[in-house]
Short mmCIF file of C-alpha atoms in Angstrom, two decimals:
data_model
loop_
_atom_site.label_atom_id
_atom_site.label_comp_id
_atom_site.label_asym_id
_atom_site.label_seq_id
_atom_site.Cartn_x
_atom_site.Cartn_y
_atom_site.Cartn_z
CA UNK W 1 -14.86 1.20 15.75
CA UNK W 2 -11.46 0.29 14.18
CA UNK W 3 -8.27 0.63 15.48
CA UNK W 4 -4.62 0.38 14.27
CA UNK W 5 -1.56 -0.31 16.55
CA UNK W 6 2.09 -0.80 15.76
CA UNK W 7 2.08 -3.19 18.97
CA UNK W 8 -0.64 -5.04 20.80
CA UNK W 9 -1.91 -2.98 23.91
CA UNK W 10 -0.91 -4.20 27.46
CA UNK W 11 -3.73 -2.36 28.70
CA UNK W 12 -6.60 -1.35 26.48
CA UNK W 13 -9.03 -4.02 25.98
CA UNK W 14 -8.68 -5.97 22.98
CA UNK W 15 -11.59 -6.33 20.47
CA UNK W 16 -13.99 -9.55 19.87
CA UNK W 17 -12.14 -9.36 16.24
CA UNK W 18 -8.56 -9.19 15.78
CA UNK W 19 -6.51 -9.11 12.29
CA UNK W 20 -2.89 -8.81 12.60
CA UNK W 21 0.75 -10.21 10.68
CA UNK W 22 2.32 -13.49 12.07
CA UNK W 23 5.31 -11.35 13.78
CA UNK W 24 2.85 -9.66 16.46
CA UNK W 25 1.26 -13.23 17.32
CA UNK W 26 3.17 -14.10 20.67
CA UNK W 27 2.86 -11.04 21.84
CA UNK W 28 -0.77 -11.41 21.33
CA UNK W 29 -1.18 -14.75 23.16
CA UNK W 30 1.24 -12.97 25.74
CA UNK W 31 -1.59 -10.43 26.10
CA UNK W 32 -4.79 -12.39 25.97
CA UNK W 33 -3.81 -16.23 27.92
CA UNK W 34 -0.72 -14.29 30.13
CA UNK W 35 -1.88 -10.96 31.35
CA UNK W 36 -5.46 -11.55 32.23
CA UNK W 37 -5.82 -13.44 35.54
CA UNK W 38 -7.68 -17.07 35.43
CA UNK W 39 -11.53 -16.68 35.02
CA UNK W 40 -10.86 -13.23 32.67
CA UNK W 41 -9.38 -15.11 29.65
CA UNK W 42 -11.47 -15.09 26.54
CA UNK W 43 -11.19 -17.79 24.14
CA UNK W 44 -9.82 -16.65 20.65
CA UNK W 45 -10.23 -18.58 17.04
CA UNK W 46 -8.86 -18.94 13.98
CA UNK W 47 -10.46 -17.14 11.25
CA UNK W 48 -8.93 -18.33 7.91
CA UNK W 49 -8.75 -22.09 7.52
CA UNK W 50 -5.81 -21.44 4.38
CA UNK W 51 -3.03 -18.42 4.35
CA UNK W 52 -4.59 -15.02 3.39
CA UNK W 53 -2.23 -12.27 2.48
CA UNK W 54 -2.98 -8.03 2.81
CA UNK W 55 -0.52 -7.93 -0.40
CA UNK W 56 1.77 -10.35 -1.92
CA UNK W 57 3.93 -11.68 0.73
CA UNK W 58 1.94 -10.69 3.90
CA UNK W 59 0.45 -12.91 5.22
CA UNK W 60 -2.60 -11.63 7.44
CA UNK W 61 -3.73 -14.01 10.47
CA UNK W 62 -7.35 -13.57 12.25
CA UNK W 63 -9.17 -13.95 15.70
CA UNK W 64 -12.42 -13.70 16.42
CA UNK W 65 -12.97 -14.19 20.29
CA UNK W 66 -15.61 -17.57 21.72
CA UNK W 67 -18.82 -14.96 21.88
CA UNK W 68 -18.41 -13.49 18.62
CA UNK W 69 -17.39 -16.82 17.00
CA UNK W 70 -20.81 -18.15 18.19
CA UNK W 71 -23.07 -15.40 17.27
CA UNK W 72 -21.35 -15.62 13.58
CA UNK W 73 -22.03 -19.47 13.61
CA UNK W 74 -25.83 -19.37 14.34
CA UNK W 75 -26.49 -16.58 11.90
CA UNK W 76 -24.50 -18.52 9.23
CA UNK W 77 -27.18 -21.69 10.21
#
């Protein structure tokens, strides 16, 4: 399942992979380290270790959250 936003979702939950611009990061920590209450917060990484860009001159950030990040680790092993 893939989904688009113009805005990251107060509400709906957000997936164990996340691509997005630099402008909508804040509001992403905002939503995943703010909103949820203590004991409910997943754990997001960094995908890219260099800058990746959708097209020249946009730059394109990803998250993959703790669970996910492990399953891709041992199946890269």
């Amino acid at each position: 399942n893939v989904r688009w936003w113009r805005a990251v979702p107060d509400k709906d939950p957000i997936a164990p992979l996340v691509l997005l611009t630099p402008d909508f990061e804040p509001a992403l920590v905002r939503r995943l380290y703010e909103i949820p209450p203590p004991g409910q917060r997943e754990l997001y990484l960094n995908l890219f270790d260099r800058r990746i860009e959708l097209r020249p001159d946009v730059e394109l950030r990803g998250y993959a959250d703790k669970t996910l990040w492990d399953r891709l680790q041992y199946q890269i092993r």
